[in-house]
JSON list of C-alpha atoms in Angstrom, two decimals:
[
{"chain": "A", "resi": 147, "resn": "ASN", "atom": "CA", "xyz": [0.00, 0.00, 0.00]},
{"chain": "A", "resi": 148, "resn": "ALA", "atom": "CA", "xyz": [1.99, 3.00, -1.30]},
{"chain": "A", "resi": 149, "resn": "GLY", "atom": "CA", "xyz": [-0.52, 5.67, -0.22]},
{"chain": "A", "resi": 150, "resn": "VAL", "atom": "CA", "xyz": [-0.05, 8.88, -2.23]},
{"chain": "A", "resi": 151, "resn": "THR", "atom": "CA", "xyz": [2.85, 9.06, -4.68]},
{"chain": "A", "resi": 152, "resn": "GLN", "atom": "CA", "xyz": [4.06, 11.98, -6.78]},
{"chain": "A", "resi": 153, "resn": "THR", "atom": "CA", "xyz": [6.15, 12.07, -9.95]},
{"chain": "A", "resi": 154, "resn": "PRO", "atom": "CA", "xyz": [8.69, 13.61, -10.41]},
{"chain": "A", "resi": 155, "resn": "LYS", "atom": "CA", "xyz": [10.37, 14.49, -7.10]},
{"chain": "A", "resi": 156, "resn": "PHE", "atom": "CA", "xyz": [12.40, 17.36, -8.53]},
{"chain": "A", "resi": 157, "resn": "ARG", "atom": "CA", "xyz": [12.23, 19.39, -11.74]},
{"chain": "A", "resi": 158, "resn": "VAL", "atom": "CA", "xyz": [13.91, 22.47, -13.17]},
{"chain": "A", "resi": 159, "resn": "LEU", "atom": "CA", "xyz": [12.15, 24.32, -15.96]},
{"chain": "A", "resi": 160, "resn": "LYS", "atom": "CA", "xyz": [12.90, 27.37, -18.04]},
{"chain": "A", "resi": 161, "resn": "THR", "atom": "CA", "xyz": [10.36, 30.16, -18.26]},
{"chain": "A", "resi": 162, "resn": "GLY", "atom": "CA", "xyz": [7.72, 29.31, -20.83]},
{"chain": "A", "resi": 163, "resn": "GLN", "atom": "CA", "xyz": [8.20, 25.55, -20.73]},
{"chain": "A", "resi": 164, "resn": "SER", "atom": "CA", "xyz": [5.37, 23.22, -19.88]},
{"chain": "A", "resi": 165, "resn": "MET", "atom": "CA", "xyz": [5.17, 20.17, -17.66]},
{"chain": "A", "resi": 166, "resn": "THR", "atom": "CA", "xyz": [2.76, 17.81, -15.93]},
{"chain": "A", "resi": 167, "resn": "LEU", "atom": "CA", "xyz": [2.95, 16.59, -12.36]},
{"chain": "A", "resi": 168, "resn": "LEU", "atom": "CA", "xyz": [1.41, 13.21, -11.66]},
{"chain": "A", "resi": 169, "resn": "CYS", "atom": "CA", "xyz": [-0.28, 12.19, -8.43]},
{"chain": "A", "resi": 170, "resn": "ALA", "atom": "CA", "xyz": [-1.46, 8.64, -7.77]},
{"chain": "A", "resi": 171, "resn": "GLN", "atom": "CA", "xyz": [-3.27, 7.15, -4.78]},
{"chain": "A", "resi": 172, "resn": "ASP", "atom": "CA", "xyz": [-4.13, 3.55, -4.04]},
{"chain": "A", "resi": 173, "resn": "MET", "atom": "CA", "xyz": [-6.59, 4.12, -1.17]},
{"chain": "A", "resi": 174, "resn": "ASN", "atom": "CA", "xyz": [-9.69, 4.38, -3.40]},
{"chain": "A", "resi": 175, "resn": "HIS", "atom": "CA", "xyz": [-10.29, 7.95, -2.20]},
{"chain": "A", "resi": 176, "resn": "GLU", "atom": "CA", "xyz": [-12.88, 10.05, -3.96]},
{"chain": "A", "resi": 177, "resn": "TYR", "atom": "CA", "xyz": [-11.30, 13.44, -3.26]},
{"chain": "A", "resi": 178, "resn": "MET", "atom": "CA", "xyz": [-7.90, 14.65, -4.43]},
{"chain": "A", "resi": 179, "resn": "TYR", "atom": "CA", "xyz": [-6.09, 17.97, -4.05]},
{"chain": "A", "resi": 180, "resn": "TRP", "atom": "CA", "xyz": [-3.12, 19.91, -5.35]},
{"chain": "A", "resi": 181, "resn": "TYR", "atom": "CA", "xyz": [-1.40, 22.42, -3.04]},
{"chain": "A", "resi": 182, "resn": "ARG", "atom": "CA", "xyz": [1.64, 24.61, -3.33]},
{"chain": "A", "resi": 183, "resn": "GLN", "atom": "CA", "xyz": [3.84, 25.48, -0.38]},
{"chain": "A", "resi": 184, "resn": "ASP", "atom": "CA", "xyz": [5.95, 28.61, -0.27]},
{"chain": "A", "resi": 185, "resn": "PRO", "atom": "CA", "xyz": [8.19, 29.66, 2.64]},
{"chain": "A", "resi": 186, "resn": "GLY", "atom": "CA", "xyz": [6.18, 30.91, 5.60]},
{"chain": "A", "resi": 187, "resn": "MET", "atom": "CA", "xyz": [2.86, 30.64, 3.76]},
{"chain": "A", "resi": 188, "resn": "GLY", "atom": "CA", "xyz": [1.68, 27.18, 4.65]},
{"chain": "A", "resi": 189, "resn": "LEU", "atom": "CA", "xyz": [-0.15, 25.22, 1.98]},
{"chain": "A", "resi": 190, "resn": "ARG", "atom": "CA", "xyz": [-2.45, 26.92, -0.50]},
{"chain": "A", "resi": 191, "resn": "LEU", "atom": "CA", "xyz": [-4.99, 24.95, -2.50]},
{"chain": "A", "resi": 192, "resn": "ILE", "atom": "CA", "xyz": [-4.58, 25.15, -6.28]},
{"chain": "A", "resi": 193, "resn": "HIS", "atom": "CA", "xyz": [-7.29, 22.80, -7.57]},
{"chain": "A", "resi": 194, "resn": "TYR", "atom": "CA", "xyz": [-9.21, 19.87, -6.22]},
{"chain": "A", "resi": 195, "resn": "SER", "atom": "CA", "xyz": [-11.44, 17.06, -7.45]},
{"chain": "A", "resi": 196, "resn": "VAL", "atom": "CA", "xyz": [-14.42, 15.41, -5.79]},
{"chain": "A", "resi": 197, "resn": "GLY", "atom": "CA", "xyz": [-14.55, 12.51, -8.22]},
{"chain": "A", "resi": 198, "resn": "GLU", "atom": "CA", "xyz": [-13.44, 11.05, -11.52]},
{"chain": "A", "resi": 199, "resn": "GLY", "atom": "CA", "xyz": [-14.03, 13.53, -14.32]},
{"chain": "A", "resi": 200, "resn": "THR", "atom": "CA", "xyz": [-14.62, 16.51, -12.02]},
{"chain": "A", "resi": 201, "resn": "THR", "atom": "CA", "xyz": [-12.32, 19.37, -11.00]},
{"chain": "A", "resi": 202, "resn": "ALA", "atom": "CA", "xyz": [-12.75, 22.67, -9.17]},
{"chain": "A", "resi": 203, "resn": "LYS", "atom": "CA", "xyz": [-10.67, 25.75, -8.49]},
{"chain": "A", "resi": 204, "resn": "GLY", "atom": "CA", "xyz": [-9.02, 26.36, -5.19]},
{"chain": "A", "resi": 205, "resn": "GLU", "atom": "CA", "xyz": [-7.44, 29.46, -3.72]},
{"chain": "A", "resi": 206, "resn": "VAL", "atom": "CA", "xyz": [-4.64, 29.99, -6.30]},
{"chain": "A", "resi": 207, "resn": "PRO", "atom": "CA", "xyz": [-5.67, 28.34, -9.61]},
{"chain": "A", "resi": 208, "resn": "ASP", "atom": "CA", "xyz": [-4.22, 30.81, -12.13]},
{"chain": "A", "resi": 209, "resn": "GLY", "atom": "CA", "xyz": [-1.55, 29.37, -14.42]},
{"chain": "A", "resi": 210, "resn": "TYR", "atom": "CA", "xyz": [-2.46, 25.75, -13.63]},
{"chain": "A", "resi": 211, "resn": "ASN", "atom": "CA", "xyz": [-4.77, 23.17, -15.14]},
{"chain": "A", "resi": 212, "resn": "VAL", "atom": "CA", "xyz": [-5.80, 19.77, -13.80]},
{"chain": "A", "resi": 213, "resn": "SER", "atom": "CA", "xyz": [-7.42, 16.57, -14.98]},
{"chain": "A", "resi": 214, "resn": "ARG", "atom": "CA", "xyz": [-8.91, 13.56, -13.19]},
{"chain": "A", "resi": 215, "resn": "LEU", "atom": "CA", "xyz": [-9.47, 10.97, -15.92]},
{"chain": "A", "resi": 216, "resn": "LYS", "atom": "CA", "xyz": [-9.08, 8.06, -13.53]},
{"chain": "A", "resi": 217, "resn": "LYS", "atom": "CA", "xyz": [-10.13, 7.90, -9.89]},
{"chain": "A", "resi": 218, "resn": "GLN", "atom": "CA", "xyz": [-6.63, 7.07, -8.70]},
{"chain": "A", "resi": 219, "resn": "ASN", "atom": "CA", "xyz": [-4.79, 9.78, -10.65]},
{"chain": "A", "resi": 220, "resn": "PHE", "atom": "CA", "xyz": [-4.81, 13.57, -10.50]},
{"chain": "A", "resi": 221, "resn": "LEU", "atom": "CA", "xyz": [-2.62, 15.52, -12.92]},
{"chain": "A", "resi": 222, "resn": "LEU", "atom": "CA", "xyz": [-1.42, 19.11, -12.49]},
{"chain": "A", "resi": 223, "resn": "GLY", "atom": "CA", "xyz": [-0.29, 20.94, -15.61]},
{"chain": "A", "resi": 224, "resn": "LEU", "atom": "CA", "xyz": [1.71, 24.10, -16.12]},
{"chain": "A", "resi": 225, "resn": "GLU", "atom": "CA", "xyz": [1.24, 25.28, -19.72]},
{"chain": "A", "resi": 226, "resn": "SER", "atom": "CA", "xyz": [3.78, 28.13, -19.64]},
{"chain": "A", "resi": 227, "resn": "ALA", "atom": "CA", "xyz": [5.90, 28.09, -16.50]},
{"chain": "A", "resi": 228, "resn": "ALA", "atom": "CA", "xyz": [6.80, 31.35, -14.75]},
{"chain": "A", "resi": 229, "resn": "PRO", "atom": "CA", "xyz": [9.37, 32.00, -12.00]},
{"chain": "A", "resi": 230, "resn": "SER", "atom": "CA", "xyz": [6.46, 32.75, -9.61]},
{"chain": "A", "resi": 231, "resn": "GLN", "atom": "CA", "xyz": [5.53, 29.08, -9.90]},
{"chain": "A", "resi": 232, "resn": "THR", "atom": "CA", "xyz": [8.76, 28.01, -8.21]},
{"chain": "A", "resi": 233, "resn": "SER", "atom": "CA", "xyz": [7.46, 26.13, -5.21]},
{"chain": "A", "resi": 234, "resn": "VAL", "atom": "CA", "xyz": [6.98, 22.75, -3.59]},
{"chain": "A", "resi": 235, "resn": "TYR", "atom": "CA", "xyz": [3.83, 21.03, -4.82]},
{"chain": "A", "resi": 236, "resn": "PHE", "atom": "CA", "xyz": [1.92, 18.56, -2.69]},
{"chain": "A", "resi": 237, "resn": "CYS", "atom": "CA", "xyz": [-0.84, 16.22, -3.68]},
{"chain": "A", "resi": 238, "resn": "ALA", "atom": "CA", "xyz": [-3.32, 14.86, -1.15]},
{"chain": "A", "resi": 239, "resn": "SER", "atom": "CA", "xyz": [-6.35, 12.60, -1.10]},
{"chain": "A", "resi": 240, "resn": "SER", "atom": "CA", "xyz": [-9.23, 11.95, 1.28]},
{"chain": "A", "resi": 241, "resn": "PRO", "atom": "CA", "xyz": [-12.34, 9.80, 1.45]},
{"chain": "A", "resi": 242, "resn": "ARG", "atom": "CA", "xyz": [-15.63, 11.51, 0.59]},
{"chain": "A", "resi": 243, "resn": "LEU", "atom": "CA", "xyz": [-17.44, 10.69, 3.80]},
{"chain": "A", "resi": 244, "resn": "LEU", "atom": "CA", "xyz": [-15.21, 11.75, 6.65]},
{"chain": "A", "resi": 245, "resn": "ALA", "atom": "CA", "xyz": [-15.32, 9.74, 9.81]},
{"chain": "A", "resi": 246, "resn": "ASN", "atom": "CA", "xyz": [-14.26, 11.52, 12.99]},
{"chain": "A", "resi": 247, "resn": "THR", "atom": "CA", "xyz": [-10.63, 10.64, 12.47]},
{"chain": "A", "resi": 248, "resn": "ASP", "atom": "CA", "xyz": [-10.35, 10.81, 8.70]},
{"chain": "A", "resi": 249, "resn": "THR", "atom": "CA", "xyz": [-8.02, 13.37, 7.25]},
{"chain": "A", "resi": 250, "resn": "GLN", "atom": "CA", "xyz": [-6.18, 14.22, 4.07]},
{"chain": "A", "resi": 251, "resn": "TYR", "atom": "CA", "xyz": [-3.25, 11.98, 3.16]},
{"chain": "A", "resi": 252, "resn": "PHE", "atom": "CA", "xyz": [-0.27, 13.70, 1.59]},
{"chain": "A", "resi": 253, "resn": "GLY", "atom": "CA", "xyz": [2.34, 12.74, -0.96]},
{"chain": "A", "resi": 254, "resn": "PRO", "atom": "CA", "xyz": [6.05, 13.52, -0.48]},
{"chain": "A", "resi": 255, "resn": "GLY", "atom": "CA", "xyz": [6.01, 16.62, -2.68]},
{"chain": "A", "resi": 256, "resn": "THR", "atom": "CA", "xyz": [7.59, 17.80, -5.94]},
{"chain": "A", "resi": 257, "resn": "ARG", "atom": "CA", "xyz": [10.17, 20.58, -5.79]},
{"chain": "A", "resi": 258, "resn": "LEU", "atom": "CA", "xyz": [9.85, 22.72, -8.91]},
{"chain": "A", "resi": 259, "resn": "THR", "atom": "CA", "xyz": [12.24, 25.50, -9.89]},
{"chain": "A", "resi": 260, "resn": "VAL", "atom": "CA", "xyz": [11.46, 27.81, -12.81]},
{"chain": "A", "resi": 261, "resn": "LEU", "atom": "CA", "xyz": [14.44, 29.78, -14.10]},
{"chain": "B", "resi": 210, "resn": "LYS", "atom": "CA", "xyz": [-12.60, 34.34, 4.24]},
{"chain": "B", "resi": 211, "resn": "GLN", "atom": "CA", "xyz": [-10.97, 32.05, 6.81]},
{"chain": "B", "resi": 212, "resn": "GLU", "atom": "CA", "xyz": [-7.44, 33.04, 7.79]},
{"chain": "B", "resi": 213, "resn": "VAL", "atom": "CA", "xyz": [-5.20, 30.84, 9.93]},
{"chain": "B", "resi": 214, "resn": "THR", "atom": "CA", "xyz": [-2.14, 32.26, 11.67]},
{"chain": "B", "resi": 215, "resn": "GLN", "atom": "CA", "xyz": [0.67, 30.53, 13.54]},
{"chain": "B", "resi": 216, "resn": "ILE", "atom": "CA", "xyz": [3.00, 32.49, 15.77]},
{"chain": "B", "resi": 217, "resn": "PRO", "atom": "CA", "xyz": [5.93, 32.22, 16.18]},
{"chain": "B", "resi": 218, "resn": "ALA", "atom": "CA", "xyz": [7.20, 31.15, 12.76]},
{"chain": "B", "resi": 219, "resn": "ALA", "atom": "CA", "xyz": [10.20, 29.46, 14.37]},
{"chain": "B", "resi": 220, "resn": "LEU", "atom": "CA", "xyz": [11.05, 28.19, 17.83]},
{"chain": "B", "resi": 221, "resn": "SER", "atom": "CA", "xyz": [14.19, 26.74, 19.37]},
{"chain": "B", "resi": 222, "resn": "VAL", "atom": "CA", "xyz": [14.20, 24.99, 22.74]},
{"chain": "B", "resi": 223, "resn": "PRO", "atom": "CA", "xyz": [16.59, 22.77, 24.72]},
{"chain": "B", "resi": 224, "resn": "GLU", "atom": "CA", "xyz": [15.77, 19.10, 24.99]},
{"chain": "B", "resi": 225, "resn": "GLY", "atom": "CA", "xyz": [13.36, 18.30, 27.81]},
{"chain": "B", "resi": 226, "resn": "GLU", "atom": "CA", "xyz": [11.54, 21.61, 27.73]},
{"chain": "B", "resi": 227, "resn": "ASN", "atom": "CA", "xyz": [7.80, 21.63, 26.99]},
{"chain": "B", "resi": 228, "resn": "LEU", "atom": "CA", "xyz": [6.74, 23.04, 23.63]},
{"chain": "B", "resi": 229, "resn": "VAL", "atom": "CA", "xyz": [3.74, 25.32, 23.19]},
{"chain": "B", "resi": 230, "resn": "LEU", "atom": "CA", "xyz": [2.61, 26.04, 19.64]},
{"chain": "B", "resi": 231, "resn": "ASN", "atom": "CA", "xyz": [-0.17, 28.47, 18.84]},
{"chain": "B", "resi": 232, "resn": "CYS", "atom": "CA", "xyz": [-2.76, 28.60, 16.06]},
{"chain": "B", "resi": 233, "resn": "SER", "atom": "CA", "xyz": [-5.46, 31.22, 15.58]},
{"chain": "B", "resi": 234, "resn": "PHE", "atom": "CA", "xyz": [-8.31, 31.38, 13.06]},
{"chain": "B", "resi": 235, "resn": "THR", "atom": "CA", "xyz": [-10.69, 34.17, 12.13]},
{"chain": "B", "resi": 236, "resn": "ASP", "atom": "CA", "xyz": [-13.94, 32.30, 11.43]},
{"chain": "B", "resi": 237, "resn": "SER", "atom": "CA", "xyz": [-15.27, 30.21, 14.32]},
{"chain": "B", "resi": 238, "resn": "ALA", "atom": "CA", "xyz": [-17.66, 28.25, 12.06]},
{"chain": "B", "resi": 239, "resn": "ILE", "atom": "CA", "xyz": [-15.31, 25.30, 11.84]},
{"chain": "B", "resi": 240, "resn": "TYR", "atom": "CA", "xyz": [-16.04, 21.57, 11.55]},
{"chain": "B", "resi": 241, "resn": "ASN", "atom": "CA", "xyz": [-12.67, 20.49, 12.95]},
{"chain": "B", "resi": 242, "resn": "LEU", "atom": "CA", "xyz": [-9.07, 21.56, 13.44]},
{"chain": "B", "resi": 243, "resn": "GLN", "atom": "CA", "xyz": [-6.02, 19.43, 12.77]},
{"chain": "B", "resi": 244, "resn": "TRP", "atom": "CA", "xyz": [-2.37, 19.58, 13.66]},
{"chain": "B", "resi": 245, "resn": "PHE", "atom": "CA", "xyz": [0.13, 18.20, 11.14]},
{"chain": "B", "resi": 246, "resn": "ARG", "atom": "CA", "xyz": [3.84, 17.50, 11.32]},
{"chain": "B", "resi": 247, "resn": "GLN", "atom": "CA", "xyz": [6.14, 18.04, 8.34]},
{"chain": "B", "resi": 248, "resn": "ASP", "atom": "CA", "xyz": [9.71, 16.78, 8.26]},
{"chain": "B", "resi": 249, "resn": "PRO", "atom": "CA", "xyz": [12.20, 18.45, 5.89]},
{"chain": "B", "resi": 250, "resn": "GLY", "atom": "CA", "xyz": [11.63, 17.35, 2.31]},
{"chain": "B", "resi": 251, "resn": "LYS", "atom": "CA", "xyz": [8.61, 15.26, 3.25]},
{"chain": "B", "resi": 252, "resn": "GLY", "atom": "CA", "xyz": [4.85, 15.47, 3.12]},
{"chain": "B", "resi": 253, "resn": "LEU", "atom": "CA", "xyz": [2.48, 16.17, 6.00]},
{"chain": "B", "resi": 254, "resn": "THR", "atom": "CA", "xyz": [1.44, 13.67, 8.64]},
{"chain": "B", "resi": 255, "resn": "SER", "atom": "CA", "xyz": [-1.67, 14.20, 10.75]},
{"chain": "B", "resi": 256, "resn": "LEU", "atom": "CA", "xyz": [-0.95, 14.31, 14.50]},
{"chain": "B", "resi": 257, "resn": "LEU", "atom": "CA", "xyz": [-4.23, 15.23, 16.14]},
{"chain": "B", "resi": 258, "resn": "LEU", "atom": "CA", "xyz": [-7.72, 16.10, 14.96]},
{"chain": "B", "resi": 259, "resn": "ILE", "atom": "CA", "xyz": [-10.14, 17.99, 17.21]},
{"chain": "B", "resi": 260, "resn": "GLN", "atom": "CA", "xyz": [-13.82, 18.12, 16.36]},
{"chain": "B", "resi": 261, "resn": "SER", "atom": "CA", "xyz": [-15.53, 21.48, 16.89]},
{"chain": "B", "resi": 262, "resn": "SER", "atom": "CA", "xyz": [-17.50, 20.02, 19.81]},
{"chain": "B", "resi": 263, "resn": "GLN", "atom": "CA", "xyz": [-14.33, 18.92, 21.63]},
{"chain": "B", "resi": 264, "resn": "ARG", "atom": "CA", "xyz": [-12.11, 20.98, 23.91]},
{"chain": "B", "resi": 265, "resn": "GLU", "atom": "CA", "xyz": [-8.97, 18.89, 23.63]},
{"chain": "B", "resi": 266, "resn": "GLN", "atom": "CA", "xyz": [-7.39, 15.79, 22.17]},
{"chain": "B", "resi": 267, "resn": "THR", "atom": "CA", "xyz": [-4.41, 13.83, 23.48]},
{"chain": "B", "resi": 268, "resn": "SER", "atom": "CA", "xyz": [-1.97, 11.36, 21.98]},
{"chain": "B", "resi": 269, "resn": "GLY", "atom": "CA", "xyz": [1.06, 10.34, 24.02]},
{"chain": "B", "resi": 270, "resn": "ARG", "atom": "CA", "xyz": [3.16, 13.43, 24.75]},
{"chain": "B", "resi": 271, "resn": "LEU", "atom": "CA", "xyz": [0.94, 15.57, 22.53]},
{"chain": "B", "resi": 272, "resn": "ASN", "atom": "CA", "xyz": [-2.08, 17.51, 23.71]},
{"chain": "B", "resi": 273, "resn": "ALA", "atom": "CA", "xyz": [-4.10, 19.90, 21.57]},
{"chain": "B", "resi": 274, "resn": "SER", "atom": "CA", "xyz": [-6.73, 22.26, 22.92]},
{"chain": "B", "resi": 275, "resn": "LEU", "atom": "CA", "xyz": [-9.43, 24.13, 21.04]},
{"chain": "B", "resi": 276, "resn": "ASP", "atom": "CA", "xyz": [-11.27, 27.30, 22.05]},
{"chain": "B", "resi": 277, "resn": "LYS", "atom": "CA", "xyz": [-13.62, 27.86, 19.15]},
{"chain": "B", "resi": 278, "resn": "SER", "atom": "CA", "xyz": [-15.19, 31.03, 20.52]},
{"chain": "B", "resi": 279, "resn": "SER", "atom": "CA", "xyz": [-11.84, 32.82, 20.72]},
{"chain": "B", "resi": 280, "resn": "GLY", "atom": "CA", "xyz": [-10.51, 31.22, 17.53]},
{"chain": "B", "resi": 281, "resn": "ARG", "atom": "CA", "xyz": [-7.50, 29.56, 19.10]},
{"chain": "B", "resi": 282, "resn": "SER", "atom": "CA", "xyz": [-5.84, 26.19, 19.35]},
{"chain": "B", "resi": 283, "resn": "THR", "atom": "CA", "xyz": [-2.69, 25.24, 21.20]},
{"chain": "B", "resi": 284, "resn": "LEU", "atom": "CA", "xyz": [-0.48, 22.21, 20.68]},
{"chain": "B", "resi": 285, "resn": "TYR", "atom": "CA", "xyz": [1.52, 21.12, 23.72]},
{"chain": "B", "resi": 286, "resn": "ILE", "atom": "CA", "xyz": [4.42, 18.71, 23.36]},
{"chain": "B", "resi": 287, "resn": "ALA", "atom": "CA", "xyz": [5.70, 17.52, 26.72]},
{"chain": "B", "resi": 288, "resn": "ALA", "atom": "CA", "xyz": [9.36, 16.82, 27.45]},
{"chain": "B", "resi": 289, "resn": "SER", "atom": "CA", "xyz": [10.59, 17.67, 23.96]},
{"chain": "B", "resi": 290, "resn": "GLN", "atom": "CA", "xyz": [13.15, 15.47, 22.20]},
{"chain": "B", "resi": 291, "resn": "PRO", "atom": "CA", "xyz": [15.48, 16.17, 19.25]},
{"chain": "B", "resi": 292, "resn": "GLY", "atom": "CA", "xyz": [13.22, 13.90, 17.19]},
{"chain": "B", "resi": 293, "resn": "ASP", "atom": "CA", "xyz": [10.40, 16.45, 17.66]},
{"chain": "B", "resi": 294, "resn": "SER", "atom": "CA", "xyz": [12.30, 18.88, 15.43]},
{"chain": "B", "resi": 295, "resn": "ALA", "atom": "CA", "xyz": [10.03, 19.54, 12.46]},
{"chain": "B", "resi": 296, "resn": "THR", "atom": "CA", "xyz": [7.53, 22.06, 11.13]},
{"chain": "B", "resi": 297, "resn": "TYR", "atom": "CA", "xyz": [4.09, 21.93, 12.71]},
{"chain": "B", "resi": 298, "resn": "LEU", "atom": "CA", "xyz": [1.06, 23.18, 10.79]},
{"chain": "B", "resi": 299, "resn": "CYS", "atom": "CA", "xyz": [-2.52, 23.63, 11.88]},
{"chain": "B", "resi": 300, "resn": "ALA", "atom": "CA", "xyz": [-5.45, 23.48, 9.49]},
{"chain": "B", "resi": 301, "resn": "VAL", "atom": "CA", "xyz": [-9.17, 24.10, 9.85]},
{"chain": "B", "resi": 302, "resn": "LYS", "atom": "CA", "xyz": [-12.10, 22.67, 7.95]},
{"chain": "B", "resi": 303, "resn": "LYS", "atom": "CA", "xyz": [-15.14, 24.89, 7.61]},
{"chain": "B", "resi": 304, "resn": "ILE", "atom": "CA", "xyz": [-18.63, 23.63, 8.29]},
{"chain": "B", "resi": 305, "resn": "LYS", "atom": "CA", "xyz": [-19.99, 22.22, 5.01]},
{"chain": "B", "resi": 306, "resn": "ALA", "atom": "CA", "xyz": [-16.74, 22.96, 3.19]},
{"chain": "B", "resi": 307, "resn": "ALA", "atom": "CA", "xyz": [-17.06, 21.73, -0.38]},
{"chain": "B", "resi": 308, "resn": "GLY", "atom": "CA", "xyz": [-14.64, 18.92, -1.09]},
{"chain": "B", "resi": 309, "resn": "ASN", "atom": "CA", "xyz": [-13.57, 18.72, 2.58]},
{"chain": "B", "resi": 310, "resn": "LYS", "atom": "CA", "xyz": [-11.18, 21.60, 1.94]},
{"chain": "B", "resi": 311, "resn": "LEU", "atom": "CA", "xyz": [-8.69, 22.67, 4.59]},
{"chain": "B", "resi": 312, "resn": "THR", "atom": "CA", "xyz": [-7.20, 26.10, 5.30]},
{"chain": "B", "resi": 313, "resn": "PHE", "atom": "CA", "xyz": [-3.64, 25.96, 6.59]},
{"chain": "B", "resi": 314, "resn": "GLY", "atom": "CA", "xyz": [-1.57, 28.22, 8.78]},
{"chain": "B", "resi": 315, "resn": "GLY", "atom": "CA", "xyz": [1.97, 29.14, 7.81]},
{"chain": "B", "resi": 316, "resn": "GLY", "atom": "CA", "xyz": [3.53, 26.68, 10.24]},
{"chain": "B", "resi": 317, "resn": "THR", "atom": "CA", "xyz": [5.95, 26.86, 13.16]},
{"chain": "B", "resi": 318, "resn": "ARG", "atom": "CA", "xyz": [9.42, 25.46, 12.56]},
{"chain": "B", "resi": 319, "resn": "VAL", "atom": "CA", "xyz": [10.67, 23.79, 15.75]},
{"chain": "B", "resi": 320, "resn": "LEU", "atom": "CA", "xyz": [14.25, 22.94, 16.64]},
{"chain": "B", "resi": 321, "resn": "VAL", "atom": "CA", "xyz": [14.92, 20.91, 19.78]},
{"chain": "B", "resi": 322, "resn": "LYS", "atom": "CA", "xyz": [18.58, 21.14, 20.73]},
{"chain": "B", "resi": 323, "resn": "PRO", "atom": "CA", "xyz": [20.25, 18.20, 22.51]}
]
């Protein structure tokens, strides 16, 4: 049981390049999330999905697109990378119906640098 | 809009001292509050979750309190150890938040010196 995995772990891009970050979970969770973490700012939600084929905007969606073609995968795309998108990106998943102790489960993160 | 603040941003204590970490939030209409731990280069791990109807939650050396009316939570770590060095983040879930979304504080980076 791998939990939440993210690919790649590190990436360096030049301004204007595009890339896709892959998140996969094997816990059969309905909900998935993409966050970015910048120094001193905690985690900010970029986009999220409440089920296969659905996506919704979070707090900071500009410059990013997402897709949830399969329940276990959630992709985050940068069409034209900018230096302001240099950050650590985290994926998370959670079950739809939260029991008292359920929470979001996080991947290890992807460190992205845009030059 | 819910805002979550954690002060101080960084804390350094000698081993054995008790740790007190603070979290404040602006909107008291929360469903629950969680404390997470983040080790360098790693993801987040949930430590404690307090439902809005609860006043505190305990797990081993960790105790978290919640005062919803004043918008505050405190995480106490007793008899700190070097292995407690990490960043601690609190997060709140609003009542009826679509997609079970969380709002995070900026975190407190803790260093426990041997």
